[in-house]
XYZ file of C-alpha atoms in Angstrom:
408
model
C 142.875 159.584 114.923
C 140.376 162.397 114.947
C 137.546 161.901 112.440
C 138.109 165.454 111.251
C 141.486 164.413 109.872
C 139.663 163.410 106.733
C 136.339 165.231 106.591
C 133.945 163.729 104.096
C 130.669 165.349 103.126
C 129.347 161.982 101.942
C 128.682 160.940 105.569
C 125.224 162.029 106.702
C 123.293 161.644 109.956
C 120.433 159.169 109.765
C 117.439 158.434 111.953
C 115.474 155.196 111.865
C 111.736 155.779 112.123
C 109.143 153.266 110.994
C 105.823 154.521 109.708
C 102.897 153.854 112.015
C 101.209 152.190 109.044
C 104.035 149.646 108.787
C 103.757 148.788 112.484
C 99.989 148.477 112.184
C 100.429 146.210 109.151
C 102.853 144.028 111.112
C 100.367 143.589 113.952
C 97.567 142.822 111.512
C 99.659 140.166 109.760
C 100.551 138.603 113.103
C 96.885 138.508 114.104
C 95.938 136.846 110.804
C 98.777 134.306 110.749
C 98.033 130.798 109.493
C 99.961 128.285 111.591
C 100.664 124.587 111.058
C 99.768 121.860 113.482
C 102.065 121.129 116.394
C 105.291 119.269 115.806
C 105.050 115.511 116.350
C 107.662 115.663 119.117
C 105.506 117.998 121.192
C 105.310 115.460 124.013
C 109.060 115.600 124.596
C 110.195 116.933 127.975
C 112.002 120.283 128.144
C 115.331 120.064 126.391
C 116.869 119.964 122.896
C 114.589 117.119 121.741
C 111.629 119.463 121.932
C 113.192 121.454 119.062
C 114.014 118.401 116.940
C 111.708 119.503 114.104
C 112.335 123.233 114.541
C 110.546 125.909 116.535
C 107.815 124.328 118.706
C 104.328 125.632 117.991
C 103.583 126.620 121.589
C 106.754 128.714 121.826
C 106.001 130.457 118.540
C 102.400 131.236 119.513
C 103.580 132.828 122.770
C 106.226 134.933 121.028
C 103.899 136.015 118.205
C 101.350 137.163 120.787
C 104.027 139.108 122.668
C 105.300 140.659 119.420
C 101.778 141.768 118.486
C 100.599 143.081 121.862
C 103.577 144.123 123.999
C 106.821 144.543 122.049
C 107.913 148.198 121.662
C 109.824 148.941 118.457
C 109.983 152.640 119.305
C 112.166 151.825 122.318
C 114.691 150.191 120.005
C 114.618 153.179 117.660
C 115.527 155.392 120.624
C 118.476 153.146 121.426
C 119.670 153.372 117.821
C 119.396 157.159 118.003
C 121.421 157.187 121.233
C 124.150 155.106 119.576
C 124.466 157.596 116.687
C 123.361 156.621 113.175
C 124.825 157.641 109.834
C 124.803 156.666 106.181
C 127.299 157.020 103.382
C 127.598 155.720 99.829
C 130.511 153.453 98.919
C 130.947 152.023 95.440
C 127.393 153.005 94.600
C 125.797 151.368 97.643
C 124.336 153.167 100.639
C 125.841 151.902 103.911
C 124.189 152.477 107.285
C 126.334 152.451 110.417
C 126.456 153.384 114.072
C 129.306 155.628 115.208
C 129.979 156.149 118.904
C 132.986 158.286 119.769
C 134.672 157.618 123.095
C 135.287 160.590 125.413
C 138.691 159.075 126.243
C 141.728 160.671 124.607
C 143.498 157.303 124.450
C 140.649 155.489 122.689
C 141.339 153.190 119.726
C 139.069 152.866 116.670
C 137.180 149.559 116.668
C 135.084 148.199 113.820
C 132.379 145.719 114.906
C 130.845 143.560 112.160
C 127.746 141.421 112.683
C 126.658 138.288 110.830
C 123.453 136.426 109.950
C 120.840 136.153 111.429
C 122.237 138.974 113.511
C 122.387 142.696 112.839
C 123.634 145.874 114.461
C 121.172 144.949 117.248
C 123.828 142.499 118.481
C 126.030 145.351 119.702
C 123.566 147.911 121.088
C 123.881 146.633 124.665
C 127.678 146.759 124.752
C 128.527 150.019 122.982
C 128.447 152.344 126.001
C 130.770 150.173 128.085
C 133.196 149.681 125.199
C 133.321 153.406 124.419
C 133.432 154.678 127.986
C 134.263 151.808 130.376
C 133.528 152.208 134.065
C 136.946 150.685 134.770
C 139.371 153.427 133.825
C 142.133 150.847 133.401
C 140.171 149.110 130.638
C 140.764 150.160 127.035
C 138.275 152.502 125.391
C 137.186 152.465 121.757
C 135.716 154.710 119.110
C 133.059 152.352 117.744
C 131.912 151.912 114.169
C 129.147 149.326 113.644
C 128.049 149.006 110.004
C 125.012 147.154 108.685
C 126.161 144.653 106.083
C 125.022 145.286 102.490
C 121.459 144.035 102.180
C 120.928 144.166 105.956
C 118.980 146.685 108.006
C 119.165 150.255 106.771
C 122.018 149.622 104.334
C 121.013 149.447 100.675
C 120.201 146.157 98.984
C 122.724 145.337 96.235
C 121.040 145.205 92.826
C 123.854 143.193 91.221
C 126.091 140.326 92.262
C 129.563 140.994 93.599
C 128.999 142.147 97.177
C 130.853 139.268 98.800
C 133.139 139.363 101.810
C 136.185 140.739 99.971
C 134.255 143.684 98.535
C 132.636 144.314 101.909
C 136.048 144.311 103.613
C 137.354 146.860 101.105
C 134.249 148.990 101.696
C 134.871 148.871 105.452
C 138.403 150.215 104.921
C 136.931 153.113 102.943
C 134.241 153.679 105.573
C 136.801 153.898 108.359
C 138.978 156.235 106.307
C 136.033 158.575 105.748
C 135.685 158.812 109.513
C 139.381 159.598 109.921
C 140.386 156.114 111.065
C 143.169 155.004 108.733
C 144.324 152.424 111.308
C 141.878 150.482 113.430
C 141.118 147.270 115.267
C 138.291 144.960 114.204
C 136.015 142.349 115.749
C 133.494 139.927 114.323
C 131.735 136.611 114.613
C 129.853 134.589 111.997
C 130.039 136.516 108.686
C 131.512 139.382 110.677
C 134.365 137.089 111.704
C 134.898 136.058 108.097
C 134.985 139.697 106.981
C 137.309 140.597 109.868
C 139.671 137.840 108.724
C 139.613 139.171 105.156
C 140.221 142.695 106.447
C 143.278 141.590 108.412
C 144.641 139.403 105.618
C 144.007 141.709 102.662
C 144.406 145.126 104.309
C 147.039 144.738 107.053
C 148.302 148.279 106.502
C 145.009 149.526 107.966
C 144.321 146.863 110.612
C 146.181 147.133 113.914
C 144.889 143.736 114.980
C 141.709 141.726 115.357
C 139.498 139.942 117.847
C 137.438 137.175 116.291
C 135.010 134.411 117.200
C 135.697 132.851 113.808
C 139.021 131.170 113.019
C 138.403 129.021 109.965
C 141.426 126.883 109.144
C 142.845 126.627 105.639
C 142.245 123.352 103.763
C 144.503 120.355 104.216
C 144.556 120.153 108.012
C 144.449 116.780 109.772
C 143.452 115.609 113.225
C 146.947 114.249 113.854
C 148.325 115.683 117.077
C 145.044 117.210 118.255
C 143.940 116.830 121.858
C 140.781 114.909 122.684
C 138.910 118.197 123.145
C 140.164 119.522 119.819
C 139.107 116.324 118.069
C 135.657 116.732 119.600
C 135.494 120.294 118.299
C 136.428 119.129 114.809
C 133.776 116.392 114.887
C 131.087 118.757 116.177
C 131.847 121.246 113.422
C 131.809 118.509 110.784
C 128.486 117.231 112.130
C 127.023 120.730 112.017
C 127.865 121.271 108.349
C 126.705 117.796 107.339
C 123.477 117.588 109.339
C 122.353 121.011 110.601
C 123.230 123.501 107.869
C 120.264 123.191 105.505
C 119.548 126.890 106.063
C 122.992 127.784 104.676
C 122.600 125.563 101.613
C 119.189 127.094 100.943
C 120.456 130.661 101.229
C 123.620 129.897 99.262
C 121.725 128.319 96.348
C 118.155 129.691 96.357
C 118.041 132.885 98.444
C 115.338 134.385 96.248
C 112.988 131.454 96.804
C 113.158 131.527 100.603
C 113.200 135.325 100.396
C 109.551 135.524 99.357
C 108.475 133.874 102.604
C 110.888 135.952 104.710
C 109.685 139.264 103.274
C 105.971 138.417 103.079
C 105.351 136.599 106.376
C 106.501 137.991 109.729
C 105.771 134.634 111.361
C 107.862 132.841 108.726
C 110.708 135.309 109.269
C 110.467 134.946 113.036
C 110.539 131.152 112.915
C 113.464 131.095 110.443
C 115.567 133.329 112.703
C 114.361 132.089 116.096
C 115.386 128.558 115.166
C 119.022 129.730 114.978
C 118.895 131.688 118.222
C 117.621 128.531 119.889
C 120.055 126.062 118.359
C 123.160 128.240 118.511
C 122.900 129.740 122.005
C 124.239 128.167 125.188
C 120.857 127.039 126.481
C 119.040 123.774 127.085
C 115.431 124.413 126.134
C 114.895 127.994 124.942
C 116.999 130.947 123.767
C 115.115 133.050 126.296
C 117.138 131.420 129.054
C 119.895 133.897 128.195
C 118.484 136.349 125.630
C 115.360 138.408 126.287
C 112.375 138.301 123.950
C 112.824 142.019 123.298
C 116.398 141.599 122.101
C 115.463 138.854 119.644
C 112.462 140.836 118.444
C 114.629 143.935 117.974
C 116.651 141.894 115.508
C 113.701 140.232 113.761
C 111.667 143.444 113.525
C 114.642 145.219 111.949
C 114.695 142.552 109.226
C 110.918 142.854 108.824
C 110.599 146.632 108.590
C 113.511 146.952 106.163
C 112.280 143.993 104.041
C 115.756 142.474 104.052
C 114.969 138.776 104.496
C 115.971 138.002 100.908
C 118.781 140.531 100.474
C 120.473 139.464 103.729
C 120.259 135.796 102.741
C 122.213 136.592 99.569
C 125.471 136.984 101.485
C 125.523 133.172 101.445
C 125.060 133.142 97.672
C 127.880 135.663 97.272
C 130.373 134.233 99.739
C 129.574 130.698 100.919
C 132.856 128.708 101.068
C 134.644 131.617 99.395
C 137.387 132.364 101.932
C 140.682 132.334 100.043
C 142.486 129.114 101.048
C 145.818 130.958 100.767
C 144.772 133.915 102.929
C 146.996 134.417 105.967
C 146.627 136.867 108.845
C 149.897 138.278 110.129
C 148.567 141.115 112.292
C 148.063 140.316 116.006
C 144.899 138.271 116.558
C 142.903 137.426 119.680
C 140.616 134.426 119.223
C 137.726 133.339 121.441
C 136.015 129.972 120.945
C 132.719 129.810 122.857
C 131.740 126.233 123.800
C 128.287 126.219 122.193
C 129.229 128.021 118.991
C 128.514 126.190 115.741
C 132.127 126.182 114.522
C 135.046 125.659 116.867
C 138.498 125.521 115.313
C 141.359 123.720 117.102
C 144.196 126.099 117.844
C 146.793 124.166 115.807
C 144.509 124.554 112.784
C 143.831 128.243 113.469
C 147.555 128.962 113.698
C 148.007 127.862 110.101
C 146.025 130.919 109.001
C 146.367 133.324 111.938
C 150.156 133.536 112.273
C 150.359 135.814 115.302
C 147.766 134.747 117.874
C 148.392 136.835 120.984
C 145.470 135.547 123.053
C 143.449 132.337 122.804
C 140.396 132.104 125.042
C 137.980 129.206 125.570
C 135.271 130.332 128.022
C 133.262 127.809 130.009
C 129.925 129.133 128.771
C 128.514 130.982 125.793
C 127.278 130.354 122.288
C 127.070 132.032 118.894
C 125.622 135.329 120.182
C 127.790 136.228 123.206
C 127.108 139.973 123.040
C 123.426 139.126 123.610
C 123.794 136.006 125.765
C 126.370 137.401 128.211
C 127.102 141.055 127.357
C 129.247 141.773 130.426
C 131.452 138.753 129.763
C 131.621 139.611 126.056
C 132.832 143.132 126.834
C 135.499 141.893 129.246
C 136.734 139.281 126.775
C 136.867 141.821 123.955
C 138.694 144.331 126.144
C 141.254 141.751 127.255
C 141.724 140.388 123.753
C 142.291 143.795 122.216
C 144.548 144.812 125.103
C 146.765 141.872 124.142
C 146.607 142.998 120.509
C 147.506 146.601 121.322
C 150.261 145.624 123.751
C 151.842 143.339 121.168
C 151.515 145.971 118.505
C 153.411 148.506 120.618
C 156.411 146.288 121.309
C 158.823 144.889 118.717
C 157.906 141.443 117.488
C 160.604 138.782 118.040
C 162.753 138.198 114.977
C 163.015 134.492 115.706
C 160.669 131.748 116.807
C 157.679 130.039 115.315
C 154.685 131.965 113.966
C 152.331 132.880 116.807
C 154.995 132.240 119.449
C 154.116 135.470 121.305
C 150.779 134.597 122.841
C 148.890 134.093 126.048
C 146.158 131.767 127.161
């Protein structure tokens, strides 16, 4: 699958470079920030209770000071340049993406799709090992990492319609322009949703998928679930009923919250940091597993590209929009991290994903595994896609129940 199989002059190299004036403006805004009083739970001991009203003031002050005086955006720009940046226009919208070719002749194309409040920054730390693994027995991949419409250096849609199904179709076109008519795909959060749509709607192009998202179709019951699976179902229900105000806001009034996210770097930081804290596998702070620089890479990308509002609109376009009849028949590897916000019991997942070839439930990890535990994330992705590729190469049994060829 050489990218020259289908040369396309619409793909152009791109280099991210913020103006010095924009970086100076960011530091000035941080220095002039108006902050509220401390949360009324500030006396709580270290632990989740300290975050009961959102980001604690002391934590935010420390991070704002670090962002203003020590954080180095130019270092992140260099890492983007090393990964290889490009842009192309699909259906009238400019799409930014990273493209890292593997030196291995046996490499497989792999599309990595991020979610919110993530970005392409989620995958920077894992691209080299996925493309050119130190273990020669591990699979290698030609990596394509697009920025979702309205995110990062992709264009901001000026009309409605850029929901997950249109994005999935655009990803098929993007991969074809690079010469990858058949490819594997991975995603979590919105990236997992889009990966599911890709596999269900475009199976002729998708060899198989690895996903952290396995939303069940409607109509499932808890009958027959194990105690652990019932706990997962209850935790997910509790999340959507009690901890998803951000999603309702962005799904109904993204423009309103967008003014704050585009105008105030501190507001943007707090809005995003809250999710890194709540959704990671930590007890008191996201910085237990994710460095300040990695979170600020992500937040600064949103800030410099002024995409706080446009990124939020993916909720307006696609919230609760996954086709209830959609089924995935291509081989699928599913990983459910214990501290993720949605964990789907396997019997429910199998009603949509009909050929699960690997089901993994790690002991640790949250919503951002590529940032929280990059080495473990890489190994899990390699093993999951090895199961996908192995299954793809051998004939599928003609009899048996859906998903009967699988491993734990």
